[in-house]
Structures are given as structure tokens and as C-alpha cells.
Tab-separated table of C-alpha atoms in Angstrom:
chain	number	residue	atom	x	y	z
A	1	MET	CA	146.676	93.400	158.175
A	2	GLU	CA	142.957	94.107	158.132
A	3	TYR	CA	141.925	92.865	154.645
A	4	GLY	CA	143.820	91.058	151.997
A	5	LEU	CA	144.593	88.017	149.917
A	6	ILE	CA	146.780	84.992	150.787
A	7	GLY	CA	148.198	82.462	148.374
A	8	SER	CA	151.476	81.064	147.250
A	9	ARG	CA	152.053	83.514	144.385
A	10	LEU	CA	150.224	86.850	144.069
A	11	GLY	CA	152.382	88.909	141.800
A	12	HIS	CA	149.700	89.236	138.991
A	13	SER	CA	146.606	89.457	141.064
A	14	TYR	CA	144.164	92.264	140.419
A	15	SER	CA	142.319	91.751	143.697
A	16	LYS	CA	143.996	94.719	145.461
A	17	ILE	CA	142.830	97.096	142.700
A	18	ILE	CA	139.254	95.716	142.723
A	19	HIS	CA	138.759	95.743	146.514
A	20	GLU	CA	140.279	99.182	147.022
A	21	ARG	CA	138.156	100.683	144.170
A	22	LEU	CA	135.105	98.874	145.432
A	23	CYS	CA	135.204	99.662	149.189
A	24	GLY	CA	138.065	102.102	149.903
A	25	TYR	CA	139.730	100.033	152.524
A	26	ALA	CA	143.437	98.944	152.337
A	27	TYR	CA	143.786	95.534	150.858
A	28	GLN	CA	147.028	93.822	151.045
A	29	LEU	CA	148.485	90.976	148.958
A	30	HIS	CA	150.160	88.608	151.426
A	31	PRO	CA	152.064	85.821	149.554
A	32	LEU	CA	152.827	82.727	151.688
A	33	PRO	CA	155.102	80.573	149.484
A	34	THR	CA	155.050	77.511	151.693
A	35	GLU	CA	152.419	75.465	153.548
A	36	ALA	CA	154.223	76.017	156.789
A	37	GLU	CA	153.857	79.760	156.474
A	38	ALA	CA	150.305	79.500	155.597
A	39	ARG	CA	149.564	77.419	158.699
A	40	ARG	CA	151.503	79.743	160.897
A	41	PHE	CA	149.529	82.762	159.408
A	42	LEU	CA	146.193	80.954	159.954
A	43	GLU	CA	147.143	79.943	163.484
A	44	GLU	CA	148.071	83.553	164.491
A	45	ARG	CA	144.882	84.991	162.664
A	46	PRO	CA	146.441	88.521	162.276
A	47	PHE	CA	143.476	89.936	160.005
A	48	ARG	CA	139.743	90.941	160.058
A	49	ALA	CA	138.845	89.260	156.809
A	50	ILE	CA	140.824	87.588	153.870
A	51	ASN	CA	140.472	86.066	150.568
A	52	VAL	CA	142.242	82.776	149.879
A	53	THR	CA	143.644	81.583	146.601
A	54	ILE	CA	145.719	78.624	145.193
A	55	PRO	CA	146.829	76.452	146.787
A	56	TYR	CA	145.188	77.020	150.136
A	57	LYS	CA	141.489	76.856	149.607
A	58	ARG	CA	141.292	73.397	151.218
A	59	LEU	CA	143.999	73.941	153.790
A	60	VAL	CA	142.107	76.968	155.260
A	61	MET	CA	139.160	74.795	156.047
A	62	GLU	CA	141.162	73.111	158.859
A	63	TYR	CA	141.253	76.489	160.566
A	64	CYS	CA	137.690	77.652	160.088
A	65	ASP	CA	135.414	77.446	163.229
A	66	GLU	CA	132.315	77.495	160.964
A	67	ILE	CA	131.920	76.762	157.279
A	68	ASP	CA	128.848	77.526	155.219
A	69	PRO	CA	127.139	74.503	153.896
A	70	ARG	CA	127.721	75.263	150.250
A	71	ALA	CA	131.533	75.791	150.720
A	72	ALA	CA	131.629	72.532	152.781
A	73	ALA	CA	129.818	70.660	149.862
A	74	ILE	CA	132.254	72.161	147.355
A	75	GLY	CA	135.182	71.392	149.538
A	76	ALA	CA	136.926	74.855	149.190
A	77	VAL	CA	136.847	78.109	151.042
A	78	ASN	CA	138.123	81.305	149.514
A	79	THR	CA	136.659	83.974	151.982
A	80	VAL	CA	137.361	83.944	155.729
A	81	VAL	CA	136.029	86.552	158.185
A	82	ASN	CA	137.588	86.778	161.709
A	83	ARG	CA	134.799	87.508	164.313
A	84	GLY	CA	136.212	87.742	167.678
A	85	GLY	CA	138.900	85.102	167.006
A	86	ARG	CA	136.567	82.888	165.420
A	87	LEU	CA	137.007	82.016	161.691
A	88	TYR	CA	133.964	81.927	159.451
A	89	GLY	CA	134.555	80.411	155.860
A	90	SER	CA	132.488	80.613	152.849
A	91	ASN	CA	132.949	80.300	149.070
A	92	THR	CA	132.180	83.491	147.067
A	93	ASP	CA	133.900	81.995	143.903
A	94	TYR	CA	130.559	80.238	143.513
A	95	ASP	CA	128.726	83.440	143.456
A	96	GLY	CA	131.290	85.020	141.182
A	97	PHE	CA	131.208	82.307	138.649
A	98	ALA	CA	127.505	82.132	138.706
A	99	HIS	CA	127.251	85.867	137.928
A	100	LEU	CA	129.840	85.524	135.173
A	101	CYS	CA	127.914	82.817	133.331
A	102	LYS	CA	124.589	84.422	133.842
A	103	SER	CA	125.797	87.853	132.504
A	104	HIS	CA	127.054	86.144	129.379
A	105	GLY	CA	123.966	84.094	128.782
A	106	VAL	CA	125.504	80.774	129.360
A	107	ASP	CA	122.630	78.397	129.929
A	108	PHE	CA	123.535	75.080	131.781
A	109	ALA	CA	120.062	73.598	131.740
A	110	GLY	CA	120.012	70.213	129.927
A	111	ARG	CA	123.581	70.741	128.560
A	112	THR	CA	126.500	68.525	128.825
A	113	VAL	CA	129.261	70.548	130.618
A	114	LEU	CA	133.033	69.714	130.302
A	115	LEU	CA	135.217	70.960	133.062
A	116	LEU	CA	138.965	71.204	132.543
A	117	GLY	CA	140.948	70.355	135.703
A	118	THR	CA	140.322	68.733	138.910
A	119	GLY	CA	141.192	71.328	141.661
A	120	GLY	CA	138.834	73.374	143.897
A	121	THR	CA	137.820	75.763	141.208
A	122	ARG	CA	136.586	72.640	139.221
A	123	ASN	CA	134.261	71.762	142.194
A	124	THR	CA	132.910	75.276	142.212
A	125	ALA	CA	132.042	75.246	138.518
A	126	ALA	CA	130.479	71.830	138.967
A	127	ALA	CA	128.225	72.968	141.676
A	128	VAL	CA	127.107	76.042	139.728
A	129	ALA	CA	126.336	73.925	136.614
A	130	ARG	CA	124.462	71.298	138.488
A	131	ASP	CA	122.450	73.868	140.452
A	132	ALA	CA	121.578	75.404	137.080
A	133	GLY	CA	120.299	72.146	135.775
A	134	ALA	CA	123.087	70.629	133.775
A	135	ALA	CA	122.334	67.282	132.301
A	136	ARG	CA	125.887	65.836	132.671
A	137	VAL	CA	129.089	67.240	134.220
A	138	LEU	CA	132.305	65.694	132.934
A	139	THR	CA	135.873	66.291	133.990
A	140	ALA	CA	138.892	66.181	131.815
A	141	SER	CA	142.389	65.639	133.461
A	142	ARG	CA	145.962	65.300	132.381
A	143	ARG	CA	145.758	62.208	134.690
A	144	PRO	CA	142.542	60.352	133.612
A	145	ASP	CA	141.091	58.184	136.352
A	146	PRO	CA	137.987	56.180	135.348
A	147	ALA	CA	137.247	55.424	139.089
A	148	ARG	CA	136.760	59.032	139.559
A	149	GLY	CA	135.108	59.696	136.207
A	150	TRP	CA	138.016	61.722	134.913
A	151	ILE	CA	138.521	61.450	131.248
A	152	SER	CA	141.447	62.371	128.958
A	153	TYR	CA	141.668	65.469	126.839
A	154	GLU	CA	141.550	63.195	123.765
A	155	GLU	CA	138.263	61.754	124.983
A	156	ALA	CA	137.032	65.234	126.089
A	157	ALA	CA	137.283	66.529	122.396
A	158	GLY	CA	134.756	63.795	121.434
A	159	SER	CA	132.454	64.191	124.457
A	160	GLY	CA	129.688	66.045	122.677
A	161	ALA	CA	129.788	68.732	125.287
A	162	GLN	CA	128.005	72.021	124.652
A	163	ILE	CA	129.673	74.023	127.331
A	164	VAL	CA	133.416	73.974	128.191
A	165	VAL	CA	134.922	75.631	131.444
A	166	ASN	CA	138.671	75.848	131.981
A	167	THR	CA	139.376	75.815	135.672
A	168	THR	CA	143.153	75.289	135.319
A	169	PRO	CA	146.000	77.782	135.134
A	170	ALA	CA	146.742	76.760	131.615
A	171	GLY	CA	147.010	79.767	129.324
A	172	MET	CA	147.837	82.051	132.214
A	173	TYR	CA	150.951	84.286	132.312
A	174	PRO	CA	153.663	83.384	131.609
A	175	ASP	CA	152.437	80.330	129.699
A	176	VAL	CA	150.161	82.451	127.482
A	177	GLY	CA	150.359	80.120	124.426
A	178	GLU	CA	149.189	77.052	126.408
A	179	CYS	CA	145.836	75.281	125.468
A	180	LEU	CA	144.633	71.973	126.770
A	181	LEU	CA	141.750	71.282	124.533
A	182	ASP	CA	141.165	71.251	120.695
A	183	VAL	CA	137.874	73.237	120.680
A	184	ALA	CA	137.798	73.338	116.827
A	185	ALA	CA	137.293	69.459	116.950
A	186	MET	CA	134.016	69.949	118.994
A	187	PRO	CA	131.082	70.762	116.941
A	188	GLY	CA	127.987	72.097	118.671
A	189	LEU	CA	129.913	74.074	121.336
A	190	GLU	CA	127.717	76.914	122.663
A	191	ALA	CA	130.103	78.478	125.172
A	192	VAL	CA	133.664	78.436	126.339
A	193	VAL	CA	134.456	79.961	129.664
A	194	ASP	CA	138.060	80.372	131.036
A	195	VAL	CA	138.424	81.370	134.756
A	196	VAL	CA	141.903	82.675	133.939
A	197	TYR	CA	141.912	86.507	133.692
A	198	ASN	CA	145.532	87.443	132.945
A	199	PRO	CA	145.499	87.605	129.877
A	200	VAL	CA	141.968	88.473	129.332
A	201	ARG	CA	142.008	86.505	126.013
A	202	THR	CA	143.496	83.156	126.581
A	203	GLU	CA	144.732	80.716	123.921
A	204	LEU	CA	141.638	78.637	124.604
A	205	LEU	CA	139.319	81.752	124.160
A	206	LEU	CA	141.200	82.656	120.945
A	207	ARG	CA	140.722	79.254	119.473
A	208	ALA	CA	137.070	79.207	120.408
A	209	GLU	CA	136.397	82.486	118.868
A	210	GLU	CA	138.264	81.236	115.646
A	211	ALA	CA	136.113	78.232	115.702
A	212	GLY	CA	132.990	80.461	115.802
A	213	VAL	CA	131.811	79.393	119.408
A	214	PRO	CA	128.949	81.869	120.031
A	215	VAL	CA	129.910	82.756	123.701
A	216	THR	CA	133.360	83.192	125.098
A	217	ALA	CA	134.082	84.679	128.530
A	218	CYS	CA	137.181	85.182	130.522
A	219	GLY	CA	137.329	85.097	134.431
A	220	LEU	CA	137.930	88.846	135.098
A	221	GLU	CA	134.275	89.493	135.691
A	222	MET	CA	134.093	86.463	137.884
A	223	LEU	CA	136.932	87.973	139.966
A	224	VAL	CA	135.146	91.359	140.269
A	225	ALA	CA	131.796	89.701	141.150
A	226	GLN	CA	133.435	87.556	143.707
A	227	ALA	CA	135.097	90.577	145.347
A	228	VAL	CA	131.556	92.191	145.540
A	229	PHE	CA	130.177	89.193	147.374
A	230	ALA	CA	133.361	88.802	149.558
A	231	SER	CA	133.450	92.509	150.557
A	232	ALA	CA	129.735	92.157	151.633
A	233	ARG	CA	130.837	89.463	153.995
A	234	PHE	CA	133.852	91.492	155.082
A	235	LEU	CA	131.753	94.420	156.057
A	236	ASP	CA	128.482	92.690	156.964
A	237	ARG	CA	126.335	94.399	154.482
A	238	LYS	CA	124.074	93.636	151.495
A	239	VAL	CA	125.448	92.523	148.208
A	240	ASP	CA	125.290	95.345	145.574
A	241	LEU	CA	126.060	93.952	142.147
A	242	SER	CA	125.368	97.392	140.293
A	243	HIS	CA	129.232	98.162	140.460
A	244	VAL	CA	130.414	95.088	138.747
A	245	GLU	CA	130.068	96.067	135.101
A	246	LYS	CA	131.776	99.483	135.644
A	247	ILE	CA	134.686	98.071	137.673
A	248	ASN	CA	135.066	95.204	135.172
A	249	ARG	CA	135.293	97.657	132.285
A	250	ASP	CA	137.642	99.929	134.324
A	251	ILE	CA	139.934	97.125	135.174
A	252	ARG	CA	140.072	95.901	131.706
A	253	ARG	CA	141.043	99.229	130.515
A	254	GLN	CA	143.690	99.542	133.111
A	255	VAL	CA	145.267	96.080	132.642
A	256	SER	CA	144.757	95.411	129.022
A	257	ASN	CA	147.672	95.891	126.517
A	258	VAL	CA	147.562	97.447	123.085
A	259	SER	CA	149.708	95.839	120.236
A	260	LEU	CA	150.963	97.647	117.210
A	261	ILE	CA	152.176	95.434	114.367
A	262	GLY	CA	153.532	96.879	111.167
A	263	MET	CA	155.958	97.445	108.485
A	264	PRO	CA	159.260	99.263	109.082
A	265	GLY	CA	158.594	102.947	108.673
A	266	SER	CA	154.885	102.695	108.993
A	267	GLY	CA	154.989	104.886	112.069
A	268	LYS	CA	154.706	102.403	114.829
A	269	SER	CA	157.165	103.935	117.218
A	270	THR	CA	155.781	107.570	116.854
A	271	VAL	CA	152.179	106.462	117.030
A	272	SER	CA	152.908	104.127	119.984
A	273	LYS	CA	154.230	107.004	122.002
A	274	LEU	CA	151.193	109.262	121.131
A	275	VAL	CA	148.598	106.551	122.005
A	276	ALA	CA	150.438	105.810	125.325
A	277	LYS	CA	150.202	109.519	126.241
A	278	LYS	CA	146.511	109.668	125.351
A	279	LEU	CA	145.697	106.510	127.305
A	280	ASP	CA	148.067	107.264	130.124
A	281	ILE	CA	149.734	103.967	129.733
A	282	LEU	CA	153.468	102.876	129.171
A	283	SER	CA	154.919	102.605	125.606
A	284	LEU	CA	157.229	99.619	125.188
A	285	ASP	CA	159.409	99.755	122.154
A	286	THR	CA	160.180	96.036	121.648
A	287	GLY	CA	162.171	96.802	118.553
A	288	ALA	CA	164.766	98.640	120.709
A	289	MET	CA	165.439	95.392	122.688
A	290	TYR	CA	166.282	93.517	119.383
A	291	ARG	CA	168.454	96.330	118.281
A	292	ALA	CA	170.313	96.148	121.673
A	293	ALA	CA	170.851	92.429	121.119
A	294	ALA	CA	172.194	93.188	117.701
A	295	LEU	CA	174.628	95.874	119.173
A	296	LYS	CA	175.831	93.305	121.759
A	297	CYS	CA	176.726	90.867	118.889
A	298	LEU	CA	178.459	93.734	116.884
A	299	LYS	CA	180.614	94.769	119.956
A	300	SER	CA	181.363	91.166	120.655
A	301	GLY	CA	182.659	90.635	117.044
A	302	VAL	CA	180.567	87.577	116.267
A	303	ASP	CA	179.676	86.262	112.858
A	304	TYR	CA	175.926	86.894	112.417
A	305	ALA	CA	175.769	83.718	110.124
A	306	GLU	CA	176.954	81.522	112.868
A	307	LYS	CA	174.042	80.616	115.087
A	308	SER	CA	176.013	79.192	117.789
A	309	GLN	CA	178.171	82.381	118.139
A	310	VAL	CA	174.980	84.514	118.367
A	311	GLU	CA	173.327	82.242	120.935
A	312	ARG	CA	176.467	82.232	123.055
A	313	VAL	CA	176.527	86.009	123.287
A	314	ILE	CA	172.651	86.343	123.831
A	315	ASP	CA	172.726	83.621	126.695
A	316	HIS	CA	174.852	86.131	128.674
A	317	ILE	CA	173.254	89.395	127.647
A	318	ASP	CA	172.404	91.850	130.459
A	319	LEU	CA	169.360	93.749	128.952
A	320	LYS	CA	167.060	95.939	130.936
A	321	VAL	CA	164.262	98.434	130.119
A	322	GLU	CA	163.670	101.323	132.233
A	323	TYR	CA	161.297	104.428	132.185
A	324	ARG	CA	162.615	107.739	133.176
A	325	ASP	CA	160.569	111.061	132.812
A	326	GLY	CA	158.138	109.231	130.487
A	327	ARG	CA	160.920	107.995	128.205
A	328	GLN	CA	162.181	104.322	127.574
A	329	LEU	CA	165.771	103.697	128.113
A	330	THR	CA	167.375	100.665	126.793
A	331	LEU	CA	170.306	99.566	129.057
A	332	LEU	CA	172.883	97.107	127.772
A	333	ASP	CA	175.394	95.774	130.399
A	334	GLY	CA	174.485	98.690	132.502
A	335	GLU	CA	174.977	101.378	129.771
A	336	ASP	CA	172.245	103.494	128.166
A	337	VAL	CA	172.457	102.604	124.545
A	338	SER	CA	169.153	104.214	123.360
A	339	GLY	CA	171.005	106.405	120.908
A	340	GLN	CA	173.505	103.869	119.736
A	341	ILE	CA	170.888	101.494	118.489
A	342	ARG	CA	169.246	103.943	116.055
A	343	THR	CA	171.601	103.561	113.122
A	344	PRO	CA	170.857	101.857	109.750
A	345	GLN	CA	173.550	99.304	110.388
A	346	ILE	CA	171.989	98.214	113.622
A	347	SER	CA	168.556	98.044	112.079
A	348	MET	CA	169.579	95.678	109.401
A	349	LEU	CA	171.572	93.547	111.873
A	350	ALA	CA	168.515	93.388	114.334
A	351	SER	CA	166.511	91.709	111.481
A	352	TYR	CA	169.195	89.021	111.222
A	353	VAL	CA	169.655	88.473	114.908
A	354	SER	CA	165.978	88.401	115.571
A	355	ALA	CA	165.532	85.441	113.189
A	356	TYR	CA	167.194	83.187	115.742
A	357	PRO	CA	164.785	81.308	118.043
A	358	SER	CA	166.942	81.726	121.058
A	359	VAL	CA	167.053	85.484	120.659
A	360	ARG	CA	163.294	85.830	120.259
A	361	MET	CA	162.669	83.431	123.091
A	362	LYS	CA	164.878	85.763	125.500
A	363	MET	CA	163.120	88.935	124.286
A	364	VAL	CA	159.675	87.513	124.246
A	365	GLU	CA	159.980	86.386	127.930
A	366	LEU	CA	160.990	89.895	129.048
A	367	GLN	CA	158.245	91.435	126.892
A	368	ARG	CA	155.513	89.214	128.401
A	369	LYS	CA	156.802	89.757	131.934
A	370	ILE	CA	156.435	93.575	131.415
A	371	ALA	CA	153.074	93.316	129.903
A	372	SER	CA	151.783	91.077	132.596
A	373	GLU	CA	152.766	93.557	135.256
A	374	VAL	CA	151.618	96.947	133.835
A	375	SER	CA	149.287	98.121	131.040
A	376	CYS	CA	151.267	99.193	128.126
A	377	ILE	CA	151.202	99.525	124.334
A	378	LEU	CA	153.856	97.414	122.594
A	379	ASP	CA	154.966	97.896	119.042
A	380	GLY	CA	156.827	95.315	117.012
A	381	ARG	CA	156.471	92.856	114.069
A	382	ASP	CA	154.889	89.888	115.930
A	383	ILE	CA	153.341	91.374	119.066
A	384	GLY	CA	149.754	90.292	118.355
A	385	THR	CA	150.643	86.974	116.595
A	386	ASN	CA	153.462	85.612	118.815
A	387	VAL	CA	154.304	87.521	121.881
A	388	LEU	CA	150.803	88.540	123.225
A	389	PRO	CA	148.282	86.605	120.962
A	390	GLY	CA	145.536	87.139	123.508
A	391	CYS	CA	146.005	90.963	123.509
A	392	PRO	CA	142.548	92.638	123.224
A	393	PHE	CA	143.581	95.524	121.096
A	394	LYS	CA	145.604	94.852	117.967
A	395	PHE	CA	146.352	97.129	115.197
A	396	PHE	CA	148.320	96.605	112.003
A	397	LEU	CA	149.990	99.699	110.490
A	398	THR	CA	151.006	99.783	106.892
A	399	ALA	CA	152.093	102.251	104.241
A	400	THR	CA	153.440	102.057	100.766
A	401	PRO	CA	157.344	101.307	100.671
A	402	GLU	CA	157.902	104.746	98.946
A	403	ILE	CA	155.972	106.635	101.737
A	404	ARG	CA	157.933	104.723	104.454
A	405	ALA	CA	161.219	105.390	102.687
A	406	LYS	CA	160.441	109.199	102.437
A	407	ARG	CA	159.645	109.235	106.156
A	408	ARG	CA	162.849	107.587	107.068
A	409	TYR	CA	164.875	109.784	104.684
A	410	ASN	CA	163.336	112.926	106.390
A	411	GLU	CA	164.112	111.618	109.829
A	412	ASP	CA	167.633	110.817	108.909
A	413	ARG	CA	168.260	114.108	107.420
A	414	LEU	CA	167.276	115.866	110.612
A	415	LYS	CA	169.836	113.593	112.374
A	416	GLY	CA	172.491	114.549	109.945
A	417	SER	CA	172.566	111.181	107.958
A	418	ALA	CA	173.733	111.375	104.315
A	419	GLN	CA	172.023	108.093	103.097
A	420	SER	CA	170.140	108.670	100.013
A	421	TYR	CA	166.374	108.146	99.500
A	422	GLU	CA	167.043	105.380	96.884
A	423	SER	CA	169.328	103.449	99.283
A	424	ILE	CA	166.798	103.687	102.206
A	425	LEU	CA	163.985	102.510	99.784
A	426	LYS	CA	166.171	99.516	98.822
A	427	ASP	CA	166.914	98.640	102.556
A	428	ILE	CA	163.228	98.799	103.349
A	429	ASN	CA	162.251	96.446	100.411
A	430	GLU	CA	164.984	94.007	101.385
A	431	ARG	CA	163.929	94.207	105.156
A	432	ASP	CA	160.242	93.638	104.200
A	433	GLU	CA	161.268	90.509	102.299
A	434	GLN	CA	163.373	89.342	105.171
A	435	ASP	CA	160.684	89.895	107.818
A	436	ARG	CA	157.905	88.303	105.728
A	437	ASN	CA	159.847	85.129	104.892
A	438	ARG	CA	161.901	84.368	107.995
A	439	ALA	CA	161.298	80.859	109.645
A	440	VAL	CA	160.675	82.288	113.161
A	441	ALA	CA	157.880	84.709	113.910
A	442	PRO	CA	157.607	86.171	110.452
A	443	LEU	CA	155.835	89.494	109.989
A	444	ARG	CA	152.077	88.994	109.493
A	445	CYS	CA	148.802	90.626	110.269
A	446	ALA	CA	146.879	88.968	113.042
A	447	ALA	CA	143.452	87.766	111.908
A	448	ASP	CA	141.744	89.988	114.624
A	449	ALA	CA	143.762	93.166	113.962
A	450	VAL	CA	142.444	96.504	112.779
A	451	VAL	CA	144.478	97.390	109.609
A	452	ILE	CA	145.314	101.067	109.261
A	453	ASP	CA	147.012	102.438	106.170
A	454	THR	CA	149.059	105.372	107.285
A	455	SER	CA	150.206	106.533	103.989
A	456	GLU	CA	147.921	109.761	103.840
A	457	MET	CA	147.553	110.105	107.654
A	458	THR	CA	149.691	112.110	110.168
A	459	ALA	CA	150.891	110.268	113.199
A	460	GLU	CA	148.402	112.292	115.402
A	461	GLU	CA	145.419	111.023	113.129
A	462	VAL	CA	146.486	107.451	113.371
A	463	ALA	CA	146.796	107.736	117.214
A	464	GLN	CA	143.358	109.348	117.450
A	465	THR	CA	141.865	106.561	115.295
A	466	ILE	CA	143.478	103.730	117.482
A	467	CYS	CA	142.049	105.466	120.656
A	468	GLU	CA	138.598	105.721	119.200
A	469	LYS	CA	138.663	102.054	118.087
A	470	ILE	CA	139.780	101.084	121.703
A	471	GLN	CA	136.905	103.071	123.171
A	472	GLU	CA	134.399	101.468	120.857
A	473	LYS	CA	135.491	97.965	122.020
A	474	ILE	CA	135.619	98.843	125.629
């Protein structure tokens, strides 16, 4: 390996994409799950230069022959260059974090800064804040320690801080809903920065936006800037920050997801496929997953009103989603059931089944996993409010019940269905009522979603509108 990244878990790192786009060299992700493996790797030194991430930023210092003064003061090394068998350590996280804050106008001078977490990244953020003139730097921890100056999160909410920086993994996939601090209870906040970059809008940032905090920023730009500084050390060349904005924008476009929320028959599935094709991303039909769960229950002969029976079946469900020739296949117990789940009976049963928390938990887990690994568009009734609340691009599609019933009637006629328009309209109204009022993940429009009434629009027009809105935001 010439260049790469080491850490215990690297499945969701964007470093490979960034470095290869930035410099053109091959950059490998080299996970080392145990400390013993990490030590063996560092002893053998089979690389020209590497970046180091959690949990080895302190450990690697033991193997460096030279460490630059800033990294030594911070107590963490994240960039190591091998020169003739000697290892030179530095901390480019400092440079990346400083660039992120500067580019978003975060002014530390004279401010009280609250840092969430006690690890190596906390030390980096503290060094940047102090060097920029912060009046006070406080540290919040789940394990408060007065001797070390660590306060509790309850105390942190009343600290009077003007700037909050999260340096913990809280809110990172798969725990996308986790948030350590009640920022709404902190008047006077000027900025909230989160070093987490997957998702790009964490629960902390979402709450800060809702509370009206003027500046919010995620860690993706820090990661890109850090890579620029690291690659300059790798190749022994001058730092050129002119590429950061473009690469950051490109990466956001590549890794960001799009959520389509909306009423049954509003055109979600059709529009989702069109948008996916225009943006060259995958289209994940989440509704198909709930339909497959309903089909499993139907085949098992369970009573849908008996929660325990449904849960027993779902606990052992074998459900997979695959993509072949640009088409999503829904596999239930190894069988492609993509056609079997598209019936009025399964549609209604899916609404019942999806109301059970255990069913939704199972489906949400799978949906989040897919969305964390690849950029895709997800359509469903609670994608932007429950599954991926931090999704940067949210759209809510609606249409009158009559229009939706007419669309479904025309679709069904082409498939040879004999169901009447009146029957379909009745089903749609009943399902709307069910979905709006169910206790678990009811259908609702996210506060930050763009609402599009598709009643008088073609699917192509809706898809084009969505793509234009995304481009405006990027």
C-alpha cells in the first residue's frame, strides 16, 4: 500500500473518493479492527504515507520518529509520512477544522466555546479555538469530571456558550437520530459545528437550524480540507486550497440522498425513477419493502390484528433489495416478489403491517444502511421525518384524492384489473386516514421539505422541478 487510511472501522469513509479525486493516486481503506493489528501494521511500515482515524491517533504517536510540535501539543497524529523508514507525524485535522470554521465565518475571538466530547478531535478543536482567541473553552462529557474541568451535558446547556462544536460520533450513521445537547435551550448561540459528515445534516445541526442558530456546519468540508493538507505532506508540495470548494460540492452531490415523501398515488415511485436517472443515482423504493413484509405475513397466515404474531414473522424475515439492469428487485426468502407485491390487497395490508414498531424498526435499519453506503433517492411516507431526518434534499408530493384515484385506476386498467374508480377512491381516502393517524411514524410533511402539488403536472415535469431545486441548493 502506498497511500491510504487506517482505523478500526472504515466502511463509511469518504477519504478514498476525496484523495483520488484530488491527487490521482490510489488510496486504500485499510481497516485494522484490533489494536494488535494496528501495532503490527505500524511496526512493519508497509506504506509511503497514511492518514489515521479513530481509535489510533494517539497510538500511532508511539511509532513516529518525529512529531511536529502542534501535533505533540494536541496529543494526536492523523497524518504519517514514511521517509526512508522513518515516520514523520503531523495533525492535519487542525488545518482542516480551522479551514471549515473560517469558511463559515465562525469567529472564536472573545467567545465561550463548548466542545462535546473528550477524545483527540476535541483536543484539535480546542487548539484551534484557543489559537483564534476564544475567551473560554469548555468541555462536556457523559462522564463529567470536575478535576479535569469536564461538565455534564445538563450543565453545558446553561453554560452561556456562543459556539458549540460536536467532536463525538453522536449522530453518525447508524445512530442518525442521536443528539447529546439541547441547543434550543441555549439562547445566544452564534454557531454550531459538527465534525460528523455522514450524514451531512446530523440531528444536532437540524435542531440548531430549527432553533434559528445563524451558522451551522458539518464536517465534510473539514475532511476535504484535511485531505488537501495531508496530500501536500504526502507528495511534499505546497498546499493548494483552491480545490476544496469544488470537491466539497461534488462529494456532497455524490453522497447526498434525496427523499420523496407523499400521499399514495401522488407519483412518488414514477418520479423517483425519473430523478434517479437524471442524477445518475439509485432509486430505492422503500414501500416495496413494507409490501414484502405484508406478503410474508399473508403467506404465513397470521392475524394482522395480533401484534405478537406479526412480530414473530418479521423477526425471521429474509428480505433483500438488489439492483439489476437499473431495476430494483425485492427478494423475499430468496424469491423475486417484485410483481406479487403490487396488488390492492398487499397495498392495504402493508399499511397495517407498517404500523407496528418492530416492523418499521427492521425496515428503517435496512434503509439507513443502504443510504449510508450509496447516494440514492428514497420514496416513502416518512423518509424525511423518521428514516433520514438529516437528508439534505426533501420533497413532499401531493395531489387531490380524485387525481390520485384516477391515476391508480388508469394504471390498474393497463394491468387488467377490474377494480372500479369509486372503489379505488374509497381505498385511497381510507389509507390517507390510516397513514395520517397511526401512532408510529405517521405521514407528515417535514418542516424543511419542498411541497409540490402534482395534480396538474406530468411525472417528467415533477422530476425536472426536483432536479432544478437540488441544483439550486448545491
